[in-house]
mmCIF file of C-alpha atoms and ligand atoms in Angstrom:
data_model
loop_
_atom_site.group_PDB
_atom_site.id
_atom_site.type_symbol
_atom_site.label_atom_id
_atom_site.label_comp_id
_atom_site.label_asym_id
_atom_site.label_seq_id
_atom_site.Cartn_x
_atom_site.Cartn_y
_atom_site.Cartn_z
ATOM 1 C CA MET M 1 13.662 -13.255 19.243
ATOM 2 C CA ALA M 2 11.147 -15.693 17.803
ATOM 3 C CA ASP M 3 11.450 -17.066 14.298
ATOM 4 C CA PRO M 4 9.984 -14.409 11.996
ATOM 5 C CA GLY M 5 8.696 -17.216 9.770
ATOM 6 C CA THR M 6 6.243 -18.277 12.450
ATOM 7 C CA THR M 7 5.421 -15.018 14.242
ATOM 8 C CA GLY M 8 4.383 -13.187 11.079
ATOM 9 C CA GLU M 9 5.473 -10.038 9.320
ATOM 10 C CA PHE M 10 3.527 -7.545 11.420
ATOM 11 C CA ALA M 11 4.823 -8.994 14.702
ATOM 12 C CA LEU M 12 8.381 -8.696 13.364
ATOM 13 C CA ILE M 13 7.877 -5.087 12.242
ATOM 14 C CA ASP M 14 6.410 -4.347 15.656
ATOM 15 C CA TRP M 15 9.440 -5.925 17.337
ATOM 16 C CA ILE M 16 11.883 -3.846 15.255
ATOM 17 C CA ARG M 17 9.837 -0.748 15.987
ATOM 18 C CA ARG M 18 10.082 -1.415 19.726
ATOM 19 C CA GLN M 19 13.885 -1.798 19.534
ATOM 20 C CA GLU M 20 14.206 1.742 18.174
ATOM 21 C CA PRO M 21 14.472 4.612 20.667
ATOM 22 C CA GLU M 22 11.043 5.951 21.631
ATOM 23 C CA ARG M 23 12.181 9.453 20.755
ATOM 24 C CA PRO M 24 14.171 9.781 17.509
ATOM 25 C CA VAL M 25 17.828 10.635 18.039
ATOM 26 C CA ASP M 26 17.901 12.909 14.989
ATOM 27 C CA SER M 27 15.847 16.094 14.755
ATOM 28 C CA TRP M 28 14.897 15.387 11.122
ATOM 29 C CA THR M 29 13.019 12.156 11.965
ATOM 30 C CA ARG M 30 9.370 13.131 12.060
ATOM 31 C CA VAL M 31 7.806 9.710 11.403
ATOM 32 C CA GLY M 32 9.702 6.416 11.686
ATOM 33 C CA ILE M 33 8.560 2.814 11.292
ATOM 34 C CA GLY M 34 4.833 2.144 11.049
ATOM 35 C CA ASP M 35 3.414 4.152 8.164
ATOM 36 C CA ASP M 36 3.444 3.828 4.359
ATOM 37 C CA CYS M 37 6.486 6.137 4.253
ATOM 38 C CA ALA M 38 8.916 7.526 6.781
ATOM 39 C CA ILE M 39 8.936 11.330 7.001
ATOM 40 C CA LEU M 40 12.131 13.342 7.409
ATOM 41 C CA ALA M 41 11.897 17.050 8.156
ATOM 42 C CA VAL M 42 14.640 18.117 5.740
ATOM 43 C CA GLY M 43 16.180 21.450 6.667
ATOM 44 C CA GLU M 44 14.420 21.469 10.042
ATOM 45 C CA GLY M 45 15.122 24.761 11.760
ATOM 46 C CA THR M 46 16.425 26.533 8.648
ATOM 47 C CA GLY M 47 13.064 28.125 7.827
ATOM 48 C CA ALA M 48 13.152 26.535 4.375
ATOM 49 C CA GLY M 49 12.378 22.946 5.231
ATOM 50 C CA CYS M 50 10.116 20.381 3.634
ATOM 51 C CA ASP M 51 8.904 16.917 4.583
ATOM 52 C CA LEU M 52 10.737 14.191 2.658
ATOM 53 C CA LEU M 53 8.881 10.876 2.213
ATOM 54 C CA ILE M 54 10.857 7.620 1.980
ATOM 55 C CA THR M 55 9.595 4.146 1.175
ATOM 56 C CA THR M 56 11.231 0.903 0.072
ATOM 57 C CA ASP M 57 10.067 -2.519 -1.087
ATOM 58 C CA MET M 58 11.929 -5.720 -1.970
ATOM 59 C CA LEU M 59 10.503 -8.145 -4.538
ATOM 60 C CA MET M 60 11.901 -11.687 -4.882
ATOM 61 C CA ASP M 61 11.523 -14.152 -7.726
ATOM 62 C CA GLY M 62 9.415 -17.120 -6.625
ATOM 63 C CA ARG M 63 7.921 -15.129 -3.769
ATOM 64 C CA HIS M 64 6.378 -11.931 -5.181
ATOM 65 C CA PHE M 65 6.552 -12.739 -8.883
ATOM 66 C CA HIS M 66 7.664 -15.467 -11.272
ATOM 67 C CA LEU M 67 10.243 -14.091 -13.689
ATOM 68 C CA GLU M 68 9.673 -16.781 -16.303
ATOM 69 C CA GLN M 69 5.939 -15.925 -16.432
ATOM 70 C CA GLY M 70 5.844 -12.127 -16.685
ATOM 71 C CA GLY M 71 9.379 -11.268 -17.804
ATOM 72 C CA PRO M 72 11.680 -8.612 -16.345
ATOM 73 C CA GLU M 73 9.745 -5.612 -17.684
ATOM 74 C CA ALA M 74 6.649 -6.564 -15.648
ATOM 75 C CA VAL M 75 8.867 -6.988 -12.567
ATOM 76 C CA GLY M 76 10.407 -3.529 -13.017
ATOM 77 C CA PHE M 77 6.962 -1.998 -13.480
ATOM 78 C CA LYS M 78 5.649 -3.613 -10.316
ATOM 79 C CA ALA M 79 8.734 -2.789 -8.237
ATOM 80 C CA MET M 80 8.389 0.897 -9.104
ATOM 81 C CA GLY M 81 4.592 0.833 -8.828
ATOM 82 C CA VAL M 82 4.333 -0.563 -5.297
ATOM 83 C CA ASN M 83 6.652 2.155 -4.019
ATOM 84 C CA LEU M 84 4.810 4.938 -5.846
ATOM 85 C CA SER M 85 1.621 3.584 -4.300
ATOM 86 C CA ASP M 86 3.123 4.135 -0.831
ATOM 87 C CA ILE M 87 3.933 7.746 -1.767
ATOM 88 C CA ALA M 88 0.300 8.116 -2.906
ATOM 89 C CA ALA M 89 -0.829 6.781 0.491
ATOM 90 C CA MET M 90 0.781 9.834 2.123
ATOM 91 C CA ALA M 91 -0.709 12.192 -0.534
ATOM 92 C CA GLY M 92 2.862 12.958 -1.601
ATOM 93 C CA ILE M 93 4.660 13.856 -4.825
ATOM 94 C CA PRO M 94 7.272 11.279 -5.949
ATOM 95 C CA ARG M 95 10.620 12.795 -6.902
ATOM 96 C CA ALA M 96 13.380 10.204 -7.289
ATOM 97 C CA ALA M 97 14.180 6.506 -6.981
ATOM 98 C CA VAL M 98 17.220 4.371 -6.186
ATOM 99 C CA VAL M 99 17.274 0.709 -7.184
ATOM 100 C CA ALA M 100 19.298 -2.249 -5.885
ATOM 101 C CA VAL M 101 19.240 -5.536 -7.806
ATOM 102 C CA ALA M 102 20.647 -9.041 -7.440
ATOM 103 C CA LEU M 103 20.625 -10.340 -11.039
ATOM 104 C CA PRO M 104 20.806 -14.017 -12.039
ATOM 105 C CA ARG M 105 24.304 -14.316 -13.546
ATOM 106 C CA ALA M 106 23.165 -16.309 -16.607
ATOM 107 C CA ASN M 107 21.428 -13.404 -18.372
ATOM 108 C CA ALA M 108 22.065 -10.471 -16.087
ATOM 109 C CA VAL M 109 22.274 -7.758 -18.744
ATOM 110 C CA GLU M 110 19.133 -8.785 -20.598
ATOM 111 C CA ILE M 111 17.159 -8.890 -17.335
ATOM 112 C CA ALA M 112 18.567 -5.531 -16.250
ATOM 113 C CA HIS M 113 17.464 -3.936 -19.535
ATOM 114 C CA GLY M 114 13.962 -5.323 -19.077
ATOM 115 C CA LEU M 115 13.744 -4.184 -15.456
ATOM 116 C CA HIS M 116 14.849 -0.705 -16.469
ATOM 117 C CA ALA M 117 12.252 -0.445 -19.238
ATOM 118 C CA GLY M 118 9.500 -1.462 -16.822
ATOM 119 C CA MET M 119 10.589 0.977 -14.129
ATOM 120 C CA ARG M 120 11.069 3.761 -16.665
ATOM 121 C CA ALA M 121 7.491 3.347 -17.958
ATOM 122 C CA LEU M 122 6.076 4.364 -14.573
ATOM 123 C CA ALA M 123 8.883 6.779 -13.718
ATOM 124 C CA ASP M 124 8.122 8.706 -16.927
ATOM 125 C CA ARG M 125 4.429 8.914 -16.123
ATOM 126 C CA PHE M 126 5.084 10.338 -12.668
ATOM 127 C CA ALA M 127 8.211 12.378 -13.530
ATOM 128 C CA VAL M 128 10.507 10.388 -11.249
ATOM 129 C CA ASP M 129 14.289 10.365 -11.767
ATOM 130 C CA LEU M 130 16.309 7.200 -11.298
ATOM 131 C CA VAL M 131 19.229 8.656 -9.359
ATOM 132 C CA GLY M 132 21.293 5.675 -8.273
ATOM 133 C CA GLY M 133 21.437 2.200 -6.854
ATOM 134 C CA ASP M 134 23.497 -0.964 -6.807
ATOM 135 C CA THR M 135 23.779 -3.836 -9.292
ATOM 136 C CA ASN M 136 25.018 -7.310 -8.399
ATOM 137 C CA ALA M 137 24.997 -10.660 -10.194
ATOM 138 C CA TRP M 138 24.866 -14.042 -8.473
ATOM 139 C CA ASP M 139 23.754 -17.634 -8.924
ATOM 140 C CA GLY M 140 20.508 -17.029 -7.036
ATOM 141 C CA PRO M 141 17.135 -15.741 -8.277
ATOM 142 C CA LEU M 142 16.287 -12.140 -9.179
ATOM 143 C CA VAL M 143 15.787 -9.788 -6.233
ATOM 144 C CA ILE M 144 14.969 -6.107 -6.727
ATOM 145 C CA THR M 145 14.627 -3.369 -4.129
ATOM 146 C CA VAL M 146 13.287 0.028 -5.156
ATOM 147 C CA THR M 147 13.379 2.995 -2.799
ATOM 148 C CA VAL M 148 11.345 6.059 -3.730
ATOM 149 C CA LEU M 149 11.807 9.546 -2.299
ATOM 150 C CA GLY M 150 8.894 11.945 -2.379
ATOM 151 C CA GLN M 151 7.749 15.246 -1.007
ATOM 152 C CA ALA M 152 4.755 16.075 1.147
ATOM 153 C CA THR M 153 2.604 18.895 -0.195
ATOM 154 C CA VAL M 154 2.009 22.123 1.751
ATOM 155 C CA ARG M 155 -1.117 20.409 3.134
ATOM 156 C CA GLY M 156 1.182 17.946 4.894
ATOM 157 C CA ALA M 157 1.635 14.187 4.599
ATOM 158 C CA VAL M 158 -1.409 12.080 5.428
ATOM 159 C CA ARG M 159 -0.696 9.490 8.104
ATOM 160 C CA ARG M 160 -2.429 6.230 9.002
ATOM 161 C CA SER M 161 -2.954 7.449 12.538
ATOM 162 C CA GLY M 162 -5.453 10.303 12.107
ATOM 163 C CA ALA M 163 -8.777 8.438 11.842
ATOM 164 C CA ARG M 164 -11.536 9.590 14.231
ATOM 165 C CA PRO M 165 -14.742 7.914 15.397
ATOM 166 C CA GLY M 166 -17.562 8.905 13.050
ATOM 167 C CA ASP M 167 -15.235 9.294 10.043
ATOM 168 C CA VAL M 168 -16.504 8.011 6.718
ATOM 169 C CA ILE M 169 -14.328 5.317 5.093
ATOM 170 C CA LEU M 170 -13.755 5.698 1.348
ATOM 171 C CA VAL M 171 -11.859 3.682 -1.265
ATOM 172 C CA THR M 172 -10.720 4.876 -4.694
ATOM 173 C CA GLY M 173 -11.656 1.806 -6.751
ATOM 174 C CA ALA M 174 -13.023 -1.707 -7.046
ATOM 175 C CA LEU M 175 -11.368 -4.448 -5.008
ATOM 176 C CA GLY M 176 -10.549 -8.150 -5.138
ATOM 177 C CA GLY M 177 -9.200 -10.814 -7.446
ATOM 178 C CA SER M 178 -5.965 -9.033 -8.410
ATOM 179 C CA LEU M 179 -4.303 -12.405 -9.094
ATOM 180 C CA ALA M 180 -6.968 -13.582 -11.571
ATOM 181 C CA ALA M 181 -5.797 -11.565 -14.577
ATOM 182 C CA GLY M 182 -2.345 -10.465 -13.425
ATOM 183 C CA ARG M 183 -3.557 -7.077 -12.144
ATOM 184 C CA HIS M 184 -1.230 -7.604 -9.145
ATOM 185 C CA LEU M 185 1.681 -7.095 -11.557
ATOM 186 C CA LYS M 186 0.352 -3.779 -12.875
ATOM 187 C CA PRO M 187 -0.219 -1.441 -9.936
ATOM 188 C CA GLU M 188 -1.767 1.898 -10.882
ATOM 189 C CA PRO M 189 -0.355 4.274 -8.249
ATOM 190 C CA ARG M 190 -3.154 6.668 -7.226
ATOM 191 C CA ILE M 191 -0.807 9.663 -6.968
ATOM 192 C CA ALA M 192 -2.960 12.151 -8.888
ATOM 193 C CA GLU M 193 -6.109 10.913 -7.149
ATOM 194 C CA ALA M 194 -4.578 11.314 -3.677
ATOM 195 C CA LEU M 195 -3.384 14.842 -4.435
ATOM 196 C CA ALA M 196 -6.782 15.851 -5.869
ATOM 197 C CA ILE M 197 -8.679 14.442 -2.879
ATOM 198 C CA HIS M 198 -6.238 16.065 -0.434
ATOM 199 C CA ARG M 199 -6.705 19.449 -2.160
ATOM 200 C CA ALA M 200 -10.496 19.120 -1.931
ATOM 201 C CA ALA M 201 -10.762 17.904 1.675
ATOM 202 C CA ASP M 202 -8.878 17.216 4.872
ATOM 203 C CA ILE M 203 -7.960 13.503 4.775
ATOM 204 C CA HIS M 204 -7.699 12.223 8.351
ATOM 205 C CA ALA M 205 -5.984 8.896 7.582
ATOM 206 C CA MET M 206 -4.943 6.983 4.461
ATOM 207 C CA ILE M 207 -3.236 3.743 3.390
ATOM 208 C CA ASP M 208 -2.762 1.960 0.063
ATOM 209 C CA LEU M 209 -4.415 -1.449 -0.248
ATOM 210 C CA SER M 210 -1.438 -3.757 -0.707
ATOM 211 C CA ASP M 211 -2.216 -6.503 1.831
ATOM 212 C CA GLY M 212 -6.025 -6.443 1.516
ATOM 213 C CA LEU M 213 -8.824 -4.184 2.815
ATOM 214 C CA SER M 214 -9.350 -6.120 6.066
ATOM 215 C CA SER M 215 -5.635 -5.933 6.973
ATOM 216 C CA ASP M 216 -4.895 -2.445 5.702
ATOM 217 C CA LEU M 217 -7.987 -0.814 7.219
ATOM 218 C CA GLY M 218 -6.942 -2.652 10.402
ATOM 219 C CA HIS M 219 -3.613 -0.776 10.302
ATOM 220 C CA ILE M 220 -5.418 2.585 10.118
ATOM 221 C CA LEU M 221 -7.676 1.622 13.042
ATOM 222 C CA ALA M 222 -4.802 0.275 15.167
ATOM 223 C CA GLU M 223 -2.541 3.278 14.480
ATOM 224 C CA SER M 224 -5.430 5.637 15.253
ATOM 225 C CA GLY M 225 -5.631 4.426 18.841
ATOM 226 C CA GLY M 226 -7.535 1.145 18.592
ATOM 227 C CA LEU M 227 -10.689 2.237 16.768
ATOM 228 C CA GLY M 228 -13.128 -0.024 14.898
ATOM 229 C CA ALA M 229 -15.217 0.119 11.741
ATOM 230 C CA VAL M 230 -18.540 -0.953 10.295
ATOM 231 C CA LEU M 231 -18.474 -1.735 6.575
ATOM 232 C CA ASP M 232 -21.620 -1.888 4.438
ATOM 233 C CA ALA M 233 -21.520 -5.215 2.593
ATOM 234 C CA VAL M 234 -23.439 -3.871 -0.423
ATOM 235 C CA ALA M 235 -21.312 -0.694 -0.664
ATOM 236 C CA ILE M 236 -17.935 -2.376 -1.144
ATOM 237 C CA PRO M 237 -17.007 -2.013 -4.829
ATOM 238 C CA ILE M 238 -16.166 -5.463 -6.197
ATOM 239 C CA HIS M 239 -13.764 -5.766 -9.129
ATOM 240 C CA PRO M 240 -14.809 -7.985 -12.075
ATOM 241 C CA ASP M 241 -11.596 -9.958 -11.404
ATOM 242 C CA ALA M 242 -13.013 -10.921 -7.981
ATOM 243 C CA HIS M 243 -15.963 -12.581 -9.735
ATOM 244 C CA GLU M 244 -13.529 -14.387 -12.008
ATOM 245 C CA GLN M 245 -11.631 -15.575 -8.933
ATOM 246 C CA THR M 246 -14.937 -16.794 -7.451
ATOM 247 C CA ARG M 247 -15.576 -18.900 -10.557
ATOM 248 C CA ARG M 248 -12.178 -20.538 -9.945
ATOM 249 C CA ASP M 249 -12.246 -21.129 -6.200
ATOM 250 C CA GLY M 250 -15.858 -20.796 -5.034
ATOM 251 C CA VAL M 251 -14.932 -18.155 -2.425
ATOM 252 C CA SER M 252 -17.426 -15.275 -2.609
ATOM 253 C CA ALA M 253 -16.466 -12.140 -4.530
ATOM 254 C CA LEU M 254 -17.150 -10.074 -1.397
ATOM 255 C CA GLU M 255 -14.612 -12.192 0.529
ATOM 256 C CA HIS M 256 -12.095 -11.552 -2.239
ATOM 257 C CA ALA M 257 -12.791 -7.807 -2.090
ATOM 258 C CA LEU M 258 -12.339 -7.805 1.704
ATOM 259 C CA HIS M 259 -9.191 -9.925 1.950
ATOM 260 C CA ASP M 260 -7.272 -10.139 -1.348
ATOM 261 C CA GLY M 261 -4.149 -8.035 -1.596
ATOM 262 C CA GLU M 262 -2.488 -5.905 -4.240
ATOM 263 C CA ASP M 263 -5.419 -3.803 -5.406
ATOM 264 C CA PHE M 264 -3.266 -0.684 -4.844
ATOM 265 C CA GLU M 265 -6.347 1.470 -4.418
ATOM 266 C CA LEU M 266 -6.360 3.941 -1.522
ATOM 267 C CA CYS M 267 -8.438 3.575 1.641
ATOM 268 C CA LEU M 268 -9.026 6.849 3.483
ATOM 269 C CA THR M 269 -11.105 8.310 6.277
ATOM 270 C CA VAL M 270 -12.607 11.806 6.328
ATOM 271 C CA ALA M 271 -15.154 13.711 8.435
ATOM 272 C CA PRO M 272 -18.794 13.103 7.348
ATOM 273 C CA GLU M 273 -19.156 16.668 5.915
ATOM 274 C CA ALA M 274 -15.939 16.207 3.936
ATOM 275 C CA ALA M 275 -17.242 12.889 2.579
ATOM 276 C CA GLU M 276 -20.442 14.589 1.371
ATOM 277 C CA ARG M 277 -18.380 17.260 -0.341
ATOM 278 C CA LEU M 278 -15.991 14.757 -1.935
ATOM 279 C CA LEU M 279 -18.753 12.468 -3.193
ATOM 280 C CA ALA M 280 -20.513 15.489 -4.760
ATOM 281 C CA ALA M 281 -17.415 17.176 -6.235
ATOM 282 C CA HIS M 282 -15.831 13.852 -7.276
ATOM 283 C CA PRO M 283 -12.152 14.923 -7.550
ATOM 284 C CA ALA M 284 -11.349 11.207 -8.095
ATOM 285 C CA PRO M 285 -13.315 7.950 -8.155
ATOM 286 C CA LEU M 286 -14.533 7.421 -4.576
ATOM 287 C CA TYR M 287 -16.748 4.818 -2.953
ATOM 288 C CA ARG M 288 -18.172 5.188 0.550
ATOM 289 C CA ILE M 289 -17.811 1.787 2.223
ATOM 290 C CA GLY M 290 -18.518 2.410 5.915
ATOM 291 C CA GLU M 291 -17.621 4.387 9.003
ATOM 292 C CA VAL M 292 -15.099 4.436 11.822
ATOM 293 C CA THR M 293 -16.385 3.497 15.283
ATOM 294 C CA ASP M 294 -15.201 4.104 18.829
ATOM 295 C CA ALA M 295 -15.343 0.415 19.707
ATOM 296 C CA ALA M 296 -12.558 -1.780 18.332
ATOM 297 C CA GLY M 297 -13.208 -4.505 15.749
ATOM 298 C CA VAL M 298 -14.305 -4.475 12.116
ATOM 299 C CA PHE M 299 -17.870 -5.525 11.291
ATOM 300 C CA LEU M 300 -19.720 -6.123 8.080
ATOM 301 C CA ARG M 301 -23.289 -4.765 7.961
ATOM 302 C CA SER M 302 -25.815 -6.458 5.693
ATOM 303 C CA PRO M 303 -28.776 -4.469 4.262
ATOM 304 C CA ASP M 304 -31.091 -5.754 7.040
ATOM 305 C CA GLY M 305 -28.773 -4.174 9.632
ATOM 306 C CA HIS M 306 -27.294 -7.479 10.811
ATOM 307 C CA THR M 307 -23.537 -7.245 11.546
ATOM 308 C CA THR M 308 -20.865 -9.954 11.503
ATOM 309 C CA PRO M 309 -17.194 -9.596 12.545
ATOM 310 C CA VAL M 310 -14.514 -9.386 9.837
ATOM 311 C CA GLU M 311 -11.163 -10.927 10.707
ATOM 312 C CA PRO M 312 -8.081 -9.410 9.062
ATOM 313 C CA ARG M 313 -6.944 -12.066 6.612
ATOM 314 C CA GLY M 314 -4.788 -10.110 4.230
ATOM 315 C CA PHE M 315 -1.381 -10.891 2.869
ATOM 316 C CA ASP M 316 1.402 -11.578 5.376
ATOM 317 C CA HIS M 317 4.782 -11.923 3.661
ATOM 318 C CA LEU M 318 6.264 -14.135 6.354
ATOM 319 C CA ARG M 319 3.393 -16.590 6.630
ATOM 320 C CA ALA M 320 4.088 -19.976 5.043
ATOM 321 C CA GLY M 321 2.327 -20.570 1.733
ATOM 322 C CA ASN M 322 1.937 -16.884 0.894
ATOM 323 C CA GLU M 323 3.473 -16.955 -2.538
ATOM 324 C CA ARG M 324 2.271 -15.199 -5.607
HETATM 325 MG MG1 MG R 401 1.491 0.783 1.872
#
């Protein structure tokens, strides 16, 4: 196999996915690799089953955060938040978390206390129990892996793969510049928003914006059978932080909104009638940014109708230089 450091994260995930049997060997496995969460059909065949959602994320000092800058509490908050965001992406209800940590030996206990306080802050808000894990100390940097278990509602988990041509594309909030003011450390998992939208309308496909709109929308389109999208340049909600980022680097705020990662808003697709209903009833903040097309490729439409291609340029964890 090629060096994952040069082939990129998505190529590696794709490789692992292809090594797994095409048909799951266990009857509980409903959805495996390739979505925001795996789905296990717990109690399949007993008549009292439910769909269990599972997601995990590893954060490493020097790669995903800098411990000396934000402190352990911010790290704990983020580690819990990114996982809850993946549960939100399936329109699920988070239930419990397990946490594995590699603590720097020098001040392991102090760091652990901080991590716990940060995780607990979000776990309290979303009624999540911390039910286990593993603690280690070593001479290396802090590494934390949180795994969250959730439950799909009776309306079912929302996958990435259900987008249809003609669907309206919506996002739940303003995008871009998450690094400018440290917003990337404070994810706001859109759990309540996802559940409210899912109650009000049939969501065809959904993903949380962790790698950037261009990349994450690309995942929906690829998983939905190679569809495309046209985005309205003036409709994309731009976060004030994106403008701040523009002042620093000269890259346009729209570019930041399209490609920056770690907004942790949701991107979803719904039928046009459902979009009308949602935008009128407003069960959560929602912005209509474009529509799904039959032809592959993502395009940006300016007000005069001119379209230009958008290349996915979001965050790839294995690409050199991608450190935040
Ligand atoms: Mg995700």
